[in-house]
mmCIF file of C-alpha atoms in Angstrom:
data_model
loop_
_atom_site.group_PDB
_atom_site.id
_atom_site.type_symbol
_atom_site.label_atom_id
_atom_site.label_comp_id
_atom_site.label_asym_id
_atom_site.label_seq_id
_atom_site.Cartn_x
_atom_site.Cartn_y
_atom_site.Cartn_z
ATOM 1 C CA UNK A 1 167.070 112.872 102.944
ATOM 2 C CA UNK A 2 166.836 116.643 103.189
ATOM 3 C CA UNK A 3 166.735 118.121 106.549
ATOM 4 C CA UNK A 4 162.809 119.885 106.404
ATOM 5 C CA UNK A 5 162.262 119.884 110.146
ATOM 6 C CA UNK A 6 163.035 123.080 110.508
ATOM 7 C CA UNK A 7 162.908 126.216 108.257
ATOM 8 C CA UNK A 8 165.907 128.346 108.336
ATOM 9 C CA UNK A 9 165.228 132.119 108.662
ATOM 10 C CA UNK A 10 163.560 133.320 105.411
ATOM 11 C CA UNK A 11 164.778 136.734 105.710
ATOM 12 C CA UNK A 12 161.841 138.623 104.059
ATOM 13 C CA UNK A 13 160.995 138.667 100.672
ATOM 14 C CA UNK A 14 159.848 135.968 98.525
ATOM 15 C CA UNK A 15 160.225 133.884 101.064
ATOM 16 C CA UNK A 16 157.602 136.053 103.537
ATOM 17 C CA UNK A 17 155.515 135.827 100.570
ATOM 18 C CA UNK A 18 155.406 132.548 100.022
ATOM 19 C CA UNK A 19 154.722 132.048 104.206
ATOM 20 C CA UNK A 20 151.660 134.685 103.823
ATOM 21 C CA UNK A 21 149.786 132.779 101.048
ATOM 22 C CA UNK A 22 150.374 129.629 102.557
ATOM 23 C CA UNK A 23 148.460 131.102 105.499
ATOM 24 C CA UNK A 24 145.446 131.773 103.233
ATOM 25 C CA UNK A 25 146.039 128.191 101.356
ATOM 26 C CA UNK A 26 145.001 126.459 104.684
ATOM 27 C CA UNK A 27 142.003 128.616 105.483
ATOM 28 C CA UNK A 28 140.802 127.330 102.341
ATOM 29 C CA UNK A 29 138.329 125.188 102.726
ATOM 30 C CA UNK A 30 138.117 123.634 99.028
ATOM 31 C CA UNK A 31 141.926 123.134 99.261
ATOM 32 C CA UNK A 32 141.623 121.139 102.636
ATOM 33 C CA UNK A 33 139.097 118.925 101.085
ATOM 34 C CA UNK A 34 141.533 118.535 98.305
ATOM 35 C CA UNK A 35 143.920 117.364 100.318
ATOM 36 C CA UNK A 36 141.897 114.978 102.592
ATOM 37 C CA UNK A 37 140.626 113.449 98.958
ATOM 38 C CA UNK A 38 143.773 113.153 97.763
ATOM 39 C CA UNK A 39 145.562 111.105 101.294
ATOM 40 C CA UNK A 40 142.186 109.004 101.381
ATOM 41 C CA UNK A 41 142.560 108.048 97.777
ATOM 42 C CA UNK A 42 145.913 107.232 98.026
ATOM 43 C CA UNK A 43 145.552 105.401 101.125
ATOM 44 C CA UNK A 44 147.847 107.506 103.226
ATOM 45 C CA UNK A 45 145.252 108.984 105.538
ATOM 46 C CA UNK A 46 145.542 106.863 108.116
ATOM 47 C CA UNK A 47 148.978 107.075 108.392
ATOM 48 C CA UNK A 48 149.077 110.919 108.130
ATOM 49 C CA UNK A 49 146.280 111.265 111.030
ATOM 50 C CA UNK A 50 147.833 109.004 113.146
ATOM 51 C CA UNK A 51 151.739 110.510 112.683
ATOM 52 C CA UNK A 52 150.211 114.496 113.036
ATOM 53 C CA UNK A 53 147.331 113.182 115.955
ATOM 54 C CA UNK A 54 144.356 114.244 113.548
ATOM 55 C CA UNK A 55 141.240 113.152 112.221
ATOM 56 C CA UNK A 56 140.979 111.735 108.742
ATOM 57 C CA UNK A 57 138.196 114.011 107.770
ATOM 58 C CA UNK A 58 139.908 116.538 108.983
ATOM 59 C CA UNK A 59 143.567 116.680 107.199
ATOM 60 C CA UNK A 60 144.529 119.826 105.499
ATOM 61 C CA UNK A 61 148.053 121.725 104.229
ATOM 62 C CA UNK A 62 149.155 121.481 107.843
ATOM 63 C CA UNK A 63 149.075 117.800 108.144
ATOM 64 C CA UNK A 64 150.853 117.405 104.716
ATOM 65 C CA UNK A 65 153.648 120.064 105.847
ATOM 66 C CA UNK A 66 153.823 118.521 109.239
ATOM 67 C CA UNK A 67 154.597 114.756 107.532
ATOM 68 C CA UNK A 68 156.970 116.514 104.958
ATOM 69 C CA UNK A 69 158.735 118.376 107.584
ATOM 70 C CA UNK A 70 159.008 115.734 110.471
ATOM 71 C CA UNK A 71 160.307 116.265 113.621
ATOM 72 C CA UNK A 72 163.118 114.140 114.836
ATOM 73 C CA UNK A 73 161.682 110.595 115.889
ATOM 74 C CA UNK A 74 158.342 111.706 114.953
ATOM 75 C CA UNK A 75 157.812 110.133 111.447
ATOM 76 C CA UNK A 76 159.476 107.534 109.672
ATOM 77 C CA UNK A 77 161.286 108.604 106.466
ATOM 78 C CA UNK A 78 159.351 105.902 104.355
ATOM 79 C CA UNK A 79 156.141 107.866 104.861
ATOM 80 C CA UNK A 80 157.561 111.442 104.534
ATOM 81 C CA UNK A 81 158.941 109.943 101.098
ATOM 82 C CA UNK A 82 155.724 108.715 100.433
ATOM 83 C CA UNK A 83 153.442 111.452 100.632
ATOM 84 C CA UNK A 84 155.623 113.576 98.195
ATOM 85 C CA UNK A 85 155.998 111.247 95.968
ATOM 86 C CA UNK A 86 152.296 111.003 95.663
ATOM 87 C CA UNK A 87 152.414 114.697 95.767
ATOM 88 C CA UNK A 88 154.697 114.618 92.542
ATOM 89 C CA UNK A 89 152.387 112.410 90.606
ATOM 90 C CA UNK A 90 149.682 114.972 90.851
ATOM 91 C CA UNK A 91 151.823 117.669 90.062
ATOM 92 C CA UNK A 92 152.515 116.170 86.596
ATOM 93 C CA UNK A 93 148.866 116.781 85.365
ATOM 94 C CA UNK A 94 147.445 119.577 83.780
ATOM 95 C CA UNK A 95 144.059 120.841 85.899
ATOM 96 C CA UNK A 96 144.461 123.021 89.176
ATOM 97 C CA UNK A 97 144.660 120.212 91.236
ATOM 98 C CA UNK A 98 148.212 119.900 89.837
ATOM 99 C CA UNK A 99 149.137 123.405 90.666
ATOM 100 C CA UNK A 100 148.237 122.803 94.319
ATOM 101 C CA UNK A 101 149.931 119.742 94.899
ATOM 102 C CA UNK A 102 153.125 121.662 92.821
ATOM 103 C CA UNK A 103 152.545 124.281 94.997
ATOM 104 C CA UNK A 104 152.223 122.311 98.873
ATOM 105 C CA UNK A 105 155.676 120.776 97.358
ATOM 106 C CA UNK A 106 157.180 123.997 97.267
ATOM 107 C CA UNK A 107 156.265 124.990 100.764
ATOM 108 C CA UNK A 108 157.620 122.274 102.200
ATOM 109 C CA UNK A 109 160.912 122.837 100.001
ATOM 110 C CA UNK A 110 161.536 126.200 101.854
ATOM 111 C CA UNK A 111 163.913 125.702 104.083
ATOM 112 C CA UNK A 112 166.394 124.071 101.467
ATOM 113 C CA UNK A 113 165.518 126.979 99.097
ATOM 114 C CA UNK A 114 166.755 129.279 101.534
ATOM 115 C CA UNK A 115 169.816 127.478 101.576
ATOM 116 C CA UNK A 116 170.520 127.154 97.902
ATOM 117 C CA UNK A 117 169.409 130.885 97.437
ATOM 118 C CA UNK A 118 171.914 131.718 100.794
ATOM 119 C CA UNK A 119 174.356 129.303 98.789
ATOM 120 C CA UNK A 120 173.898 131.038 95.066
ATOM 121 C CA UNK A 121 174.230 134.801 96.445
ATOM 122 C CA UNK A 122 178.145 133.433 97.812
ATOM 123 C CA UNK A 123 179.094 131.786 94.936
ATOM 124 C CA UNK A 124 177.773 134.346 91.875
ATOM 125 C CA UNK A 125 177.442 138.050 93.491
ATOM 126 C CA UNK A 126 175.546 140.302 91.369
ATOM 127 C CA UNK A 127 171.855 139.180 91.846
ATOM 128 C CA UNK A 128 170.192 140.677 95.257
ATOM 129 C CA UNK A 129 168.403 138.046 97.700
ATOM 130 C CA UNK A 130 165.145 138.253 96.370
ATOM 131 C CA UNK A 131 165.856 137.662 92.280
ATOM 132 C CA UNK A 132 167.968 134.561 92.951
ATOM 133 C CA UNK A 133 165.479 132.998 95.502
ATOM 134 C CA UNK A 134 162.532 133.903 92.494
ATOM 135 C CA UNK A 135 164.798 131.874 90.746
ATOM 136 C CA UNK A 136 165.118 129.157 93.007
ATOM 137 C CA UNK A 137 161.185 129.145 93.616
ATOM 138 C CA UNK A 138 160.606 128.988 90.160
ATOM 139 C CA UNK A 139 162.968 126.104 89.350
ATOM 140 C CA UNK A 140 161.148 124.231 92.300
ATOM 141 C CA UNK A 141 157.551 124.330 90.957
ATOM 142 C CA UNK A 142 159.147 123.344 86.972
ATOM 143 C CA UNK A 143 160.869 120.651 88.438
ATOM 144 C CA UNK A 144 157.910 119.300 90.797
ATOM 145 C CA UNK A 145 155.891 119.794 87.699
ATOM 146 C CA UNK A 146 158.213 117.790 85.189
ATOM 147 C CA UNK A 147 157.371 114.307 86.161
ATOM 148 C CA UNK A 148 160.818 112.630 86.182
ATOM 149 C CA UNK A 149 161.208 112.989 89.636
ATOM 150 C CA UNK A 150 158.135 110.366 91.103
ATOM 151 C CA UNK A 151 159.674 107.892 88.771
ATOM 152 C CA UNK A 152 163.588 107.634 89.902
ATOM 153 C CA UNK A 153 164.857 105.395 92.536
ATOM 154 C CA UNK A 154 165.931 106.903 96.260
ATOM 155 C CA UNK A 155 164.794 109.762 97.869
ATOM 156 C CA UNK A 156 162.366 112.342 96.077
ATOM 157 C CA UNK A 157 163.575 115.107 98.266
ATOM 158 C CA UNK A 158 166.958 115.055 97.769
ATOM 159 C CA UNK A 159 166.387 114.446 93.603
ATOM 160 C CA UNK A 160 163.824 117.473 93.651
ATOM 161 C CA UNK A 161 166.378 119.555 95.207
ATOM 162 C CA UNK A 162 169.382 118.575 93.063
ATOM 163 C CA UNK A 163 167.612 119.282 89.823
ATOM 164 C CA UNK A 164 166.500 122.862 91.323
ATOM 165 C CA UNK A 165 169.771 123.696 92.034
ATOM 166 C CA UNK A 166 171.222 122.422 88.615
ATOM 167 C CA UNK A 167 168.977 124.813 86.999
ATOM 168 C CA UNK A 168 169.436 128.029 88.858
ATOM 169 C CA UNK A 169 173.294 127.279 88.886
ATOM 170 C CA UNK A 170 172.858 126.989 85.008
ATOM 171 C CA UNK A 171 171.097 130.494 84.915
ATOM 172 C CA UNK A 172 173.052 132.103 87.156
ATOM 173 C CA UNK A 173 176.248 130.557 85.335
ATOM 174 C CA UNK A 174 175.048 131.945 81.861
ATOM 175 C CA UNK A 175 174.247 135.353 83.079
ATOM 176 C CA UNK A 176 177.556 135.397 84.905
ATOM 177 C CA UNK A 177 179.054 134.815 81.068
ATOM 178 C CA UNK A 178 176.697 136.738 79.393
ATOM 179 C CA UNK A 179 177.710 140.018 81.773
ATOM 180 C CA UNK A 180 181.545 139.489 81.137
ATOM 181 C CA UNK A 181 183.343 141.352 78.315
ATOM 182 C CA UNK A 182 184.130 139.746 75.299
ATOM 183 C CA UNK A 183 186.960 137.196 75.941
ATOM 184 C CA UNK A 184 186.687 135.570 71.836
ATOM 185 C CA UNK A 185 190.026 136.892 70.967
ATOM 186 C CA UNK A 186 191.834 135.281 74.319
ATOM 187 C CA UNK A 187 190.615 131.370 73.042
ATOM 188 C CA UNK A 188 194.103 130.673 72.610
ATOM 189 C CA UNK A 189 194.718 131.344 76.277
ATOM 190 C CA UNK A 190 195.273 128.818 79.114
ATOM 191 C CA UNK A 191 193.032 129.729 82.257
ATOM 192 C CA UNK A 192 193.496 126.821 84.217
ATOM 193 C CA UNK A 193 190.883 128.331 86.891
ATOM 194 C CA UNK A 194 186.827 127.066 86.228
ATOM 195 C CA UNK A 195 185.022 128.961 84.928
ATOM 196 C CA UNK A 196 181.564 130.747 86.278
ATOM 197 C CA UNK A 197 179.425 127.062 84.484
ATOM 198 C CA UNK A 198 182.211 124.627 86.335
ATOM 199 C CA UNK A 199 181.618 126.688 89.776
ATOM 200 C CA UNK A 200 177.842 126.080 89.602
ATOM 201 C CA UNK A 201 178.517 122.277 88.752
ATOM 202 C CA UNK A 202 180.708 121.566 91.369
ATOM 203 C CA UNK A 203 178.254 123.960 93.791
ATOM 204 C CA UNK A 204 175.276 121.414 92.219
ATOM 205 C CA UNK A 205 177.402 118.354 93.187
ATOM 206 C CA UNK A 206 178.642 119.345 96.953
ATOM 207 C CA UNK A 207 175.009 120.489 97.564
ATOM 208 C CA UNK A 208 173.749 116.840 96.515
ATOM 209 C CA UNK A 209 176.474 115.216 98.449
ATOM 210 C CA UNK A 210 175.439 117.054 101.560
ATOM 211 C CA UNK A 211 171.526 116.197 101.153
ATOM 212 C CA UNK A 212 173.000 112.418 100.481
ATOM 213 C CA UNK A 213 174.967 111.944 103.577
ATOM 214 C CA UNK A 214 178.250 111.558 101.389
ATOM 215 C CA UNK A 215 180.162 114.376 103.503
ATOM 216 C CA UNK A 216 180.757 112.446 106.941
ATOM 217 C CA UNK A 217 181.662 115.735 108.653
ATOM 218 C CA UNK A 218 179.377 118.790 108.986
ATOM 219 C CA UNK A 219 182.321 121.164 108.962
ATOM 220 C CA UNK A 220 183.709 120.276 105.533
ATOM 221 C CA UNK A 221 184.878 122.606 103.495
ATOM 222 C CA UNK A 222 183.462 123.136 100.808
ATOM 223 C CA UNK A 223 185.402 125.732 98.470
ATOM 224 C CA UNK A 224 188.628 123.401 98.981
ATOM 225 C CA UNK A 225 187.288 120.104 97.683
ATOM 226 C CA UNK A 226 189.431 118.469 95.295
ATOM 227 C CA UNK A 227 188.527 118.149 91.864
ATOM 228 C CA UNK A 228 189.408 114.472 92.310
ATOM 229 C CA UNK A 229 187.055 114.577 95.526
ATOM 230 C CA UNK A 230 184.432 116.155 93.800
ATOM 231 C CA UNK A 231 184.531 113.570 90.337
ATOM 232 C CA UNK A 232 184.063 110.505 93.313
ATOM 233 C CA UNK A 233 180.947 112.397 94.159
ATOM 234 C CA UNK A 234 179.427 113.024 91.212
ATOM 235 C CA UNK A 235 180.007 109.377 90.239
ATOM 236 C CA UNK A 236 178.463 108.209 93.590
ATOM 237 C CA UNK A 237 175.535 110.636 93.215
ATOM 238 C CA UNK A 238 174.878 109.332 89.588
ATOM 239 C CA UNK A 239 174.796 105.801 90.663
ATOM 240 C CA UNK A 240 172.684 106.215 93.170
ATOM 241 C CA UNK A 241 170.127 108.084 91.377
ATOM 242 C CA UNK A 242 170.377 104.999 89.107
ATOM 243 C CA UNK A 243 169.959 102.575 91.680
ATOM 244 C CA UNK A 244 172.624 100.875 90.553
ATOM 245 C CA UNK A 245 173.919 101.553 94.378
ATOM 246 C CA UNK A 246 172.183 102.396 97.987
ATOM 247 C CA UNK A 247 172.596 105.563 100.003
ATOM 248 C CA UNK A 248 174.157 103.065 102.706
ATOM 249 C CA UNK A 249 176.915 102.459 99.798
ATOM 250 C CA UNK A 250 176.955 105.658 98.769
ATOM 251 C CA UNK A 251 178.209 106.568 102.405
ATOM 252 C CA UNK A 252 180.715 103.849 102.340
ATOM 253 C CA UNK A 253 182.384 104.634 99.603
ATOM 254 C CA UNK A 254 182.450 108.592 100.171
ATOM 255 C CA UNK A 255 183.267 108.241 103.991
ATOM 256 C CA UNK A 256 186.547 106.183 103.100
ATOM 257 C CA UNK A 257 187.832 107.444 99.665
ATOM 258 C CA UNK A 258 188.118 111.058 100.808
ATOM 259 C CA UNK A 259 191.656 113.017 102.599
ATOM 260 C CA UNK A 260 190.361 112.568 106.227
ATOM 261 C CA UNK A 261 188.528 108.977 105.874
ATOM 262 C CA UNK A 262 186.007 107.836 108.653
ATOM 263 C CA UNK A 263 187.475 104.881 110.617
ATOM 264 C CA UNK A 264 185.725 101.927 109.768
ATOM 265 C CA UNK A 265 184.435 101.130 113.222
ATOM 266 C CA UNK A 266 183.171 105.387 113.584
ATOM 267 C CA UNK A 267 181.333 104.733 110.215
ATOM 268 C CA UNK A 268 179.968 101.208 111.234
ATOM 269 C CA UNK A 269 178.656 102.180 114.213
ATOM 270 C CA UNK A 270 176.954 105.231 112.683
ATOM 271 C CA UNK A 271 175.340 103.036 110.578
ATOM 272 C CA UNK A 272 174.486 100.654 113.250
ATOM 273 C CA UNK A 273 176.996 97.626 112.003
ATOM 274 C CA UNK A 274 179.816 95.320 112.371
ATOM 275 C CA UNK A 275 183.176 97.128 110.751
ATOM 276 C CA UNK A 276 183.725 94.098 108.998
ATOM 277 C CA UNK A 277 179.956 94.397 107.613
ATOM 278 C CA UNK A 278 180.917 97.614 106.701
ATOM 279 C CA UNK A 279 184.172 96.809 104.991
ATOM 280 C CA UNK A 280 182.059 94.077 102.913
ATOM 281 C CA UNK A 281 179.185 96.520 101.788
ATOM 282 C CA UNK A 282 182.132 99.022 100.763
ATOM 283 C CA UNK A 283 183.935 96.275 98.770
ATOM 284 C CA UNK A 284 180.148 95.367 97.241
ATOM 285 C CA UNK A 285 179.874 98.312 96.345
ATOM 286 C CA UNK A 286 182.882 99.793 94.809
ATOM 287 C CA UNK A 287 182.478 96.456 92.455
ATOM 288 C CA UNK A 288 179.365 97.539 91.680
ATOM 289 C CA UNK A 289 180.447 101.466 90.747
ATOM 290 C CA UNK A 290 183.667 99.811 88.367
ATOM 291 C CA UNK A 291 180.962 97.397 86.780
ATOM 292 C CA UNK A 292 178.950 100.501 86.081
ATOM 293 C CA UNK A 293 181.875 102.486 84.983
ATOM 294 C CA UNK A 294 183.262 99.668 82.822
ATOM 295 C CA UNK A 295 182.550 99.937 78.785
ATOM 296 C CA UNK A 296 179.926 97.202 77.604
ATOM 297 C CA UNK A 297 181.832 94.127 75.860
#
C-alpha cells in the first residue's frame, strides 16, 4: 500500500494550505460528530479507538488520519484499507457529508501528493510548484468523488493514487503539446523518442509499480526502465487491479522478470516463504497473466 506514515515536507503553498484548514476541520465540532457517526455506523469504532487509544464518543479527523497514516507496527493494513474505503463510499454522494469524507481522503493523501507534484515538476518543467500540486489536489478530490474506486479489488490507496496521477500526467501531457509549435507539416517524420503523453504514461506506470511493491529495489532507476520493463508492469498492474492476480504475485513476477532479478530465496524470505513456495506462486501466476492475455476461443 502507499507509504502515509509520514508526510514528506510540503514546502509551502497549497500544501500549507491544505495543513491550516485541516487545523480548523478538527476544531469543528459538527465535523467530529460526523465522523464519530460515521465509524459507529459502520462498525469501525471500536477498532479505530482501540488502534489510536481513544474513546468512541470521542473520535474526530485525528483518529481517522492517525488509522490512514499508521505508524509502523501500529495498525494492521486491513483496517487502514477499511476505513477509506468506507470513506470512499461516502464520498460518492451528493450532500456535504460527501465533501467531508472527499475532503479527510485528501488529507491523508498528502504525503503521496507531494510526491507526484515533486515527481510532475521533473518530468514536464514549465508549471511552478504550486499550479501542478492544485492540479494534483484537484485530481484527488474528482477521483475520491467518482465512485469506481470503493468498488475495485486490492488496495484503495494505491488505486486512488494511480488514477490521480493518470489525470494530472494527462493535463500536464496536453498542455506540454498544446505549448509546442506546430509540428503538422513534420507527420511524415520518424521521431523514435516518446513523446510528452508516452512520458506521463510510463511516469503513471513506474509510480503504480512503486506504490505496488513491483520494484524490489528502492534505488531503481527510474528514467532508464526499459520499454519492455515497463509493458511487464503495466500488464501486472492491470491484472491486479482486476483481481485476476494478488499483490504477492504481482511481486513474483516483477521481482524475477526484470535485468537484476531477486534471488528466489532473497524474495522468499521477504515474503516470509519457502523458495520453492515462491517458485510455485510465480509459475501460478504467470499462467494466470497468459490465460488473461490469451484471446477468448
Amino acid at each position: 500500500m502507499l507509504n502515509l506514515s509520514h508526510p514528506a515536507p510540503t514546502a509551502g503553498g497549497i500544501f500549507d494550505r491544505l495543513d491550516a484548514e485541516w487545523a480548523e476541520l478538527c476544531a469543528d465540532t459538527s465535523v467530529r460528530a460526523a465522523v464519530t457517526d460515521w465509524l459507529m455506523t459502520d462498525q469501525l469504532a471500536d477498532d479505530v479507538a482501540a488502534v489510536t487509544d481513544s474513546w468512541v464518543r470521542t473520535l474526530g479527523p485525528e483518529q481517522l488520519l492517525a488509522t490512514l497514516r499508521p505508524g509502523r507496527g501500529v495498525l494492521s493494513d486491513a483496517l487502514t484499507d477499511a476505513v477509506l474505503r468506507s470513506l470512499l463510499v461516502r464520498a460518492t454522494g451528493h450532500d456535504r457529508s460527501a465533501t467531508l469524507a472527499a475532503r479527510i481522503i485528501v488529507q491523508a493523501m498528502i504525503p503521496a501528493a507531494v510526491r507526484m507534484t515533486r515527481g510532475q515538476i521533473r518530468g514536464f518543467g514549465g508549471r511552478c510548484w504550486d499550479d501542478v500540486g492544485h492540479m494534483v489536489i484537484a485530481s484527488l478530490f474528482e477521483v475520491a468523488r467518482s465512485g469506481r474506486i470503493h468498488t475495485r479489488p486490492g488496495r484503495p490507496a494505491a488505486n486512488l493514487a494511480l488514477d490521480a496521477l493518470s489525470r494530472v500526467c494527462r493535463e500536464l501531457a496536453a498542455d506540454s503539446e498544446q505549448g509546442s509549435e506546430d509540428l503538422s507539416a513534420a507527420d511524415a517524420m520518424v521521431d523514435p523518442a516518446p513523446g510528452p503523453a508516452e512520458h506521463a504514461h510510463h511516469a503513471a506506470i513506474r509510480a503504480a509499480a512503486f506504490e505496488a511493491g513491483l520494484e524490489p529495489y528502492a534505488d531503481t532507476d527510474e528514467a532508464h526502465a526499459s520499454n519492455a520493463r515497463l509493458e511487464l508492469l503495466e500488464l501486472v498492474l492491470d491484472a491486479m487491479e482486476h483481481g485476476s492476480i494478488s499483490r504477492a504475485d504481482g511481486q513474483a513476477i516483477a521481482w524475477h522478470y526484470t535485468a537484476t532479478p531477486v534471488p528466489d530465496a532473497h524474495a522468499a524470505q521477504r515474503a516470509g516463504t519457502t523458495a520453492a513456495a515462491w517458485r510455485r506462486r510465480r509459475s501460478r501466476a504467470v499462467d494466470r497473466l497468459k490465460s488473461r492475455l490469451s484471446p477468448a476461443a
